[in-house]
Amino acid sequence: MAQSILGSSAVYKPEFPRSSAATSTISGSKLKFWEIEQTQLGFLSSCKINLPLRLKASREGLGLVQESKETKPNLISKSNDSFSEMRNRFLSFKKDKYLENLECYQELAQAQAPKFLVISCADSRVCPSYILGFQPGEAFVVRNVANLVPPFENGPCETNAALEFSVNDLQVENILVTGHSCCGGIRALMSMDDDDKNSSFIKNWVKVGKAAKSTTKANASNLSFDQQCKHCEKESINNSLLNLLTYPWLESRVAEGLLSLHGGYYDFVDCTYEKWTLDYQKNSQRQESVGYAIKNREFWS
């Protein structure tokens, strides 16, 4: 499969249209618009797995954990007593959430039926369950540096092991690759020389996103380095969505309409979130050289 890149970048104005009247497509630097379709992330869609426990766990999962009443995050202090604070948090969780919803947690102990696989960055500032409100049992989460998905031909790693389990065994209905602002992994990628032979674990990992870096350099060379990094943060998400389609068993479920692929971008500087969906049906009707279509683009602020 050609490694075309979906549209996402900061060099286009508007960067992500806030109107629900457009979708976009990019191959290299070419941008086109398609009619948008209704967003279908599947938060409230019914579980298709015919297991009573999993059905019940999925049905009741949304109410497992009550919304926190705190107005300011209670961060662990930088002291030698950090685990004391962690202990207090755990005991509060057990008393106020686990024991208050004991039946639900016991059912989840028997089986899980998440509707989402979330691939997120390991950055401590972007916990997807905290930001997007996932409750226990709703999302299977894998986190790595720069939220990258390597292509199938790269061989085994923990990220595609999570892909295999969540898609083939848990039969998730949605995969959400979610990136974020000020990503150190993407900055490392953009700072690397193309012929860098450094054996650093980080550099060997982030080079998975080299196609996104190449597109960024081609389309955003007139921007500052910081702006290029932001461009690449979004371009890399789309490169990962395309890499997902290189897994045969995953692409077959997308083709059958059993699985949807989504991109998301969290800007923690101004607390906004952008979401879009890969339009597989339109892509399958077009030449690969033209690029890939996306739909259901939204801006949450």
CSV table of C-alpha atoms in Angstrom, one decimal:
chain,number,residue,atom,x,y,z
A,1,MET,CA,0.0,0.0,0.0
A,2,ALA,CA,1.3,3.4,-0.9
A,3,GLN,CA,2.1,5.5,2.1
A,4,SER,CA,0.0,8.5,1.3
A,5,ILE,CA,-0.7,11.0,4.0
A,6,LEU,CA,-4.1,12.2,5.1
A,7,GLY,CA,-4.7,15.9,5.5
A,8,SER,CA,-4.2,17.6,8.8
A,9,SER,CA,-1.7,20.3,8.8
A,10,ALA,CA,-1.2,23.7,10.3
A,11,VAL,CA,-0.3,25.3,7.0
A,12,TYR,CA,-3.9,25.2,5.7
A,13,LYS,CA,-6.3,27.9,6.6
A,14,PRO,CA,-8.5,27.2,8.3
A,15,GLU,CA,-6.4,24.5,9.9
A,16,PHE,CA,-9.3,22.3,10.9
A,17,PRO,CA,-12.7,23.8,9.7
A,18,ARG,CA,-15.0,24.3,12.6
A,19,SER,CA,-18.0,24.1,10.3
A,20,SER,CA,-19.7,20.7,9.9
A,21,ALA,CA,-20.0,21.3,6.2
A,22,ALA,CA,-16.7,20.0,4.9
A,23,THR,CA,-14.3,17.1,4.9
A,24,SER,CA,-10.9,17.0,3.5
A,25,THR,CA,-8.3,14.9,1.7
A,26,ILE,CA,-4.6,15.4,1.2
A,27,SER,CA,-2.0,13.6,-0.8
A,28,GLY,CA,1.3,15.5,-0.4
A,29,SER,CA,0.1,19.1,-0.4
A,30,LYS,CA,-3.2,18.7,-2.4
A,31,LEU,CA,-6.3,19.5,-0.4
A,32,LYS,CA,-9.9,18.7,-1.5
A,33,PHE,CA,-13.2,18.8,0.3
A,34,TRP,CA,-16.0,16.2,0.5
A,35,GLU,CA,-19.5,16.4,2.1
A,36,ILE,CA,-19.4,15.6,5.7
A,37,GLU,CA,-21.4,12.7,7.2
A,38,GLN,CA,-22.8,12.4,10.7
A,39,THR,CA,-20.3,11.6,13.4
A,40,GLN,CA,-20.5,8.0,14.4
A,41,LEU,CA,-17.9,7.2,17.1
A,42,GLY,CA,-20.2,4.6,18.6
A,43,PHE,CA,-20.2,5.7,22.2
A,44,LEU,CA,-23.8,4.6,22.6
A,45,SER,CA,-24.0,1.8,20.0
A,46,SER,CA,-24.9,-1.6,21.3
A,47,CYS,CA,-22.3,-4.3,21.8
A,48,LYS,CA,-22.3,-6.9,19.1
A,49,ILE,CA,-20.7,-9.7,21.1
A,50,ASN,CA,-23.3,-12.2,22.3
A,51,LEU,CA,-22.1,-12.8,25.8
A,52,PRO,CA,-24.5,-11.8,28.6
A,53,LEU,CA,-21.7,-10.7,30.9
A,54,ARG,CA,-20.1,-8.5,28.3
A,55,LEU,CA,-23.5,-7.1,27.3
A,56,LYS,CA,-24.3,-6.1,30.8
A,57,ALA,CA,-20.8,-4.8,31.5
A,58,SER,CA,-21.0,-2.6,28.4
A,59,ARG,CA,-24.5,-1.4,29.2
A,60,GLU,CA,-23.6,-0.4,32.7
A,61,GLY,CA,-20.1,0.8,32.1
A,62,LEU,CA,-21.0,4.4,31.5
A,63,GLY,CA,-22.2,4.8,35.0
A,64,LEU,CA,-19.3,3.0,36.7
A,65,VAL,CA,-17.4,6.0,37.9
A,66,GLN,CA,-19.1,9.2,39.1
A,67,GLU,CA,-17.8,12.5,37.9
A,68,SER,CA,-15.2,14.0,40.2
A,69,LYS,CA,-16.4,17.1,42.1
A,70,GLU,CA,-12.9,18.6,42.4
A,71,THR,CA,-12.3,21.9,40.6
A,72,LYS,CA,-8.5,21.6,40.7
A,73,PRO,CA,-6.4,18.5,40.1
A,74,ASN,CA,-4.8,17.3,43.3
A,75,LEU,CA,-1.3,16.6,42.0
A,76,ILE,CA,1.1,14.3,43.9
A,77,SER,CA,3.6,16.6,45.7
A,78,LYS,CA,7.3,16.3,44.9
A,79,SER,CA,8.3,14.7,48.1
A,80,ASN,CA,9.5,11.4,49.4
A,81,ASP,CA,6.0,10.6,50.6
A,82,SER,CA,4.4,10.3,47.1
A,83,PHE,CA,3.2,6.8,47.7
A,84,SER,CA,1.4,7.9,50.8
A,85,GLU,CA,-0.7,10.2,48.6
A,86,MET,CA,-1.1,7.4,46.1
A,87,ARG,CA,-2.3,5.1,48.8
A,88,ASN,CA,-4.9,7.6,50.0
A,89,ARG,CA,-6.2,8.0,46.4
A,90,PHE,CA,-6.5,4.3,46.0
A,91,LEU,CA,-8.4,3.9,49.3
A,92,SER,CA,-10.7,6.8,48.2
A,93,PHE,CA,-11.3,5.1,44.9
A,94,LYS,CA,-12.2,1.8,46.6
A,95,LYS,CA,-14.6,3.4,49.1
A,96,ASP,CA,-16.3,6.0,46.8
A,97,LYS,CA,-16.2,4.2,43.4
A,98,TYR,CA,-15.4,0.5,43.6
A,99,LEU,CA,-17.6,-0.4,46.6
A,100,GLU,CA,-20.4,1.9,45.5
A,101,ASN,CA,-20.5,0.1,42.1
A,102,LEU,CA,-19.4,-3.4,43.3
A,103,GLU,CA,-21.6,-5.4,41.0
A,104,CYS,CA,-20.4,-3.6,37.9
A,105,TYR,CA,-16.7,-4.0,38.9
A,106,GLN,CA,-17.2,-7.7,39.6
A,107,GLU,CA,-18.8,-8.2,36.2
A,108,LEU,CA,-15.8,-6.5,34.6
A,109,ALA,CA,-13.5,-8.8,36.5
A,110,GLN,CA,-15.1,-11.7,34.5
A,111,ALA,CA,-15.0,-10.1,31.0
A,112,GLN,CA,-14.4,-6.9,29.1
A,113,ALA,CA,-16.2,-5.6,26.0
A,114,PRO,CA,-14.6,-2.2,25.2
A,115,LYS,CA,-15.8,-0.4,22.1
A,116,PHE,CA,-12.6,1.5,21.6
A,117,LEU,CA,-8.9,0.9,21.2
A,118,VAL,CA,-7.2,4.2,22.0
A,119,ILE,CA,-3.6,4.7,20.9
A,120,SER,CA,-2.2,7.6,22.8
A,121,CYS,CA,1.1,9.2,23.7
A,122,ALA,CA,2.9,8.2,26.9
A,123,ASP,CA,3.2,11.9,27.8
A,124,SER,CA,2.0,12.4,31.4
A,125,ARG,CA,-0.1,15.4,30.5
A,126,VAL,CA,-2.4,13.6,28.1
A,127,CYS,CA,-4.1,10.7,29.9
A,128,PRO,CA,-6.9,9.8,27.5
A,129,SER,CA,-9.3,8.4,30.1
A,130,TYR,CA,-9.0,11.6,32.1
A,131,ILE,CA,-9.4,13.9,29.0
A,132,LEU,CA,-12.1,12.0,27.1
A,133,GLY,CA,-14.0,10.5,30.1
A,134,PHE,CA,-13.6,6.8,29.4
A,135,GLN,CA,-14.8,4.7,32.3
A,136,PRO,CA,-13.5,1.2,33.2
A,137,GLY,CA,-14.4,-1.3,30.5
A,138,GLU,CA,-15.0,1.3,27.8
A,139,ALA,CA,-11.5,1.6,26.2
A,140,PHE,CA,-8.6,-0.7,25.7
A,141,VAL,CA,-5.6,1.8,25.8
A,142,VAL,CA,-2.1,1.5,24.5
A,143,ARG,CA,0.4,4.3,25.1
A,144,ASN,CA,3.7,4.9,23.5
A,145,VAL,CA,6.1,7.7,22.6
A,146,ALA,CA,4.3,10.0,20.1
A,147,ASN,CA,1.3,7.7,19.7
A,148,LEU,CA,2.8,5.9,16.7
A,149,VAL,CA,1.5,2.9,14.8
A,150,PRO,CA,4.2,1.1,12.9
A,151,PRO,CA,3.3,-0.6,9.6
A,152,PHE,CA,2.7,-4.3,9.5
A,153,GLU,CA,6.0,-5.1,7.8
A,154,ASN,CA,8.0,-3.6,10.7
A,155,GLY,CA,7.3,-6.8,12.7
A,156,PRO,CA,6.1,-7.3,16.3
A,157,CYS,CA,6.1,-4.7,19.0
A,158,GLU,CA,3.8,-4.0,22.0
A,159,THR,CA,1.7,-1.6,20.0
A,160,ASN,CA,0.7,-4.1,17.3
A,161,ALA,CA,0.3,-6.8,19.9
A,162,ALA,CA,-2.3,-4.6,21.4
A,163,LEU,CA,-3.8,-4.1,18.0
A,164,GLU,CA,-4.1,-7.8,17.4
A,165,PHE,CA,-5.7,-8.6,20.8
A,166,SER,CA,-8.2,-5.7,20.8
A,167,VAL,CA,-9.3,-6.2,17.2
A,168,ASN,CA,-9.3,-10.0,16.9
A,169,ASP,CA,-10.2,-11.0,20.4
A,170,LEU,CA,-12.1,-8.1,21.9
A,171,GLN,CA,-13.5,-7.0,18.6
A,172,VAL,CA,-13.4,-3.3,19.3
A,173,GLU,CA,-15.6,-1.2,17.0
A,174,ASN,CA,-13.4,1.9,16.9
A,175,ILE,CA,-9.7,2.7,16.9
A,176,LEU,CA,-8.8,6.2,18.0
A,177,VAL,CA,-5.2,7.4,17.4
A,178,THR,CA,-4.9,10.6,19.5
A,179,GLY,CA,-2.0,13.0,19.5
A,180,HIS,CA,-1.3,16.2,21.3
A,181,SER,CA,0.4,19.6,21.3
A,182,CYS,CA,4.0,20.1,22.3
A,183,CYS,CA,4.9,16.4,21.7
A,184,GLY,CA,8.5,15.6,22.7
A,185,GLY,CA,8.5,12.5,20.5
A,186,ILE,CA,7.5,14.4,17.4
A,187,ARG,CA,10.1,17.1,18.2
A,188,ALA,CA,12.8,14.4,18.4
A,189,LEU,CA,11.6,13.1,15.0
A,190,MET,CA,11.8,16.5,13.5
A,191,SER,CA,15.2,17.2,15.0
A,192,MET,CA,16.8,14.0,13.6
A,193,ASP,CA,19.1,14.0,10.5
A,194,ASP,CA,17.7,11.6,7.9
A,195,ASP,CA,21.0,9.7,7.9
A,196,ASP,CA,21.3,9.6,11.7
A,197,LYS,CA,22.8,6.3,12.7
A,198,ASN,CA,22.4,6.9,16.4
A,199,SER,CA,21.3,3.7,18.3
A,200,SER,CA,19.1,5.6,20.7
A,201,PHE,CA,15.9,3.7,21.5
A,202,ILE,CA,13.9,6.9,21.1
A,203,LYS,CA,15.3,7.7,17.7
A,204,ASN,CA,14.8,4.1,16.5
A,205,TRP,CA,11.2,4.3,17.5
A,206,VAL,CA,10.1,7.7,16.3
A,207,LYS,CA,11.5,7.1,12.8
A,208,VAL,CA,8.3,5.1,12.3
A,209,GLY,CA,6.9,8.6,11.6
A,210,LYS,CA,9.5,9.6,9.0
A,211,ALA,CA,6.8,9.7,6.2
A,212,ALA,CA,5.0,12.4,8.2
A,213,LYS,CA,8.2,14.3,8.7
A,214,SER,CA,8.9,14.2,5.0
A,215,THR,CA,5.5,15.6,4.2
A,216,THR,CA,5.9,18.3,6.8
A,217,LYS,CA,9.2,19.4,5.5
A,218,ALA,CA,7.8,19.5,1.9
A,219,ASN,CA,4.6,21.4,2.9
A,220,ALA,CA,5.7,23.6,5.8
A,221,SER,CA,9.3,24.5,5.2
A,222,ASN,CA,8.4,28.2,5.4
A,223,LEU,CA,7.2,27.9,9.0
A,224,SER,CA,9.2,28.1,12.2
A,225,PHE,CA,10.5,24.9,13.7
A,226,ASP,CA,7.8,25.0,16.4
A,227,GLN,CA,5.1,25.3,13.8
A,228,GLN,CA,6.6,22.5,11.8
A,229,CYS,CA,6.4,20.3,14.8
A,230,LYS,CA,2.7,21.1,15.3
A,231,HIS,CA,2.1,20.3,11.7
A,232,CYS,CA,3.9,17.0,12.0
A,233,GLU,CA,2.0,16.1,15.2
A,234,LYS,CA,-1.2,16.0,13.1
A,235,GLU,CA,0.4,14.6,10.0
A,236,SER,CA,1.8,11.7,12.1
A,237,ILE,CA,-1.6,10.8,13.4
A,238,ASN,CA,-2.8,10.4,9.8
A,239,ASN,CA,0.3,8.4,8.9
A,240,SER,CA,-0.6,6.0,11.7
A,241,LEU,CA,-4.2,5.7,10.4
A,242,LEU,CA,-2.8,4.6,7.1
A,243,ASN,CA,-0.4,2.2,8.7
A,244,LEU,CA,-3.3,0.6,10.4
A,245,LEU,CA,-4.6,-0.4,7.0
A,246,THR,CA,-1.4,-2.4,6.3
A,247,TYR,CA,-2.6,-5.1,8.8
A,248,PRO,CA,-4.7,-7.5,6.7
A,249,TRP,CA,-7.0,-8.7,9.5
A,250,LEU,CA,-7.6,-5.2,10.5
A,251,GLU,CA,-8.3,-3.8,7.0
A,252,SER,CA,-10.8,-6.7,6.4
A,253,ARG,CA,-12.9,-5.6,9.4
A,254,VAL,CA,-12.8,-2.0,8.2
A,255,ALA,CA,-13.9,-3.1,4.7
A,256,GLU,CA,-16.8,-5.1,6.2
A,257,GLY,CA,-18.0,-2.1,8.2
A,258,LEU,CA,-17.2,-3.7,11.6
A,259,LEU,CA,-14.4,-1.3,12.5
A,260,SER,CA,-13.9,2.5,12.1
A,261,LEU,CA,-10.6,4.4,12.3
A,262,HIS,CA,-10.4,7.8,13.9
A,263,GLY,CA,-7.8,10.5,14.5
A,264,GLY,CA,-7.8,13.0,17.4
A,265,TYR,CA,-5.6,15.9,18.5
A,266,TYR,CA,-5.6,17.4,22.0
A,267,ASP,CA,-4.2,20.9,22.3
A,268,PHE,CA,-3.5,21.3,26.1
A,269,VAL,CA,-2.4,24.9,25.6
A,270,ASP,CA,-5.9,26.1,25.0
A,271,CYS,CA,-7.8,22.8,25.9
A,272,THR,CA,-9.3,22.0,22.5
A,273,TYR,CA,-9.8,18.7,20.8
A,274,GLU,CA,-10.1,17.9,17.1
A,275,LYS,CA,-11.5,14.6,15.8
A,276,TRP,CA,-11.9,13.1,12.3
A,277,THR,CA,-12.6,9.7,10.7
A,278,LEU,CA,-10.9,7.8,7.9
A,279,ASP,CA,-13.4,7.4,5.1
A,280,TYR,CA,-12.6,3.9,3.9
A,281,GLN,CA,-15.4,3.6,1.5
A,282,LYS,CA,-14.4,6.7,-0.5
A,283,ASN,CA,-10.8,5.6,-0.4
A,284,SER,CA,-11.6,2.2,-1.8
A,285,GLN,CA,-13.3,3.8,-4.8
A,286,ARG,CA,-10.3,6.0,-5.7
A,287,GLN,CA,-6.8,5.6,-7.0
A,288,GLU,CA,-4.2,5.4,-4.2
A,289,SER,CA,-2.1,8.1,-5.9
A,290,VAL,CA,-4.9,10.6,-5.3
A,291,GLY,CA,-4.8,10.3,-1.6
A,292,TYR,CA,-7.2,9.3,1.2
A,293,ALA,CA,-10.4,10.9,2.3
A,294,ILE,CA,-11.6,11.7,5.8
A,295,LYS,CA,-15.0,12.6,7.1
A,296,ASN,CA,-16.8,13.7,10.3
A,297,ARG,CA,-14.2,16.3,11.1
A,298,GLU,CA,-15.1,18.2,14.3
A,299,PHE,CA,-13.6,20.8,16.6
A,300,TRP,CA,-14.4,20.6,20.3
A,301,SER,CA,-13.8,23.7,22.3
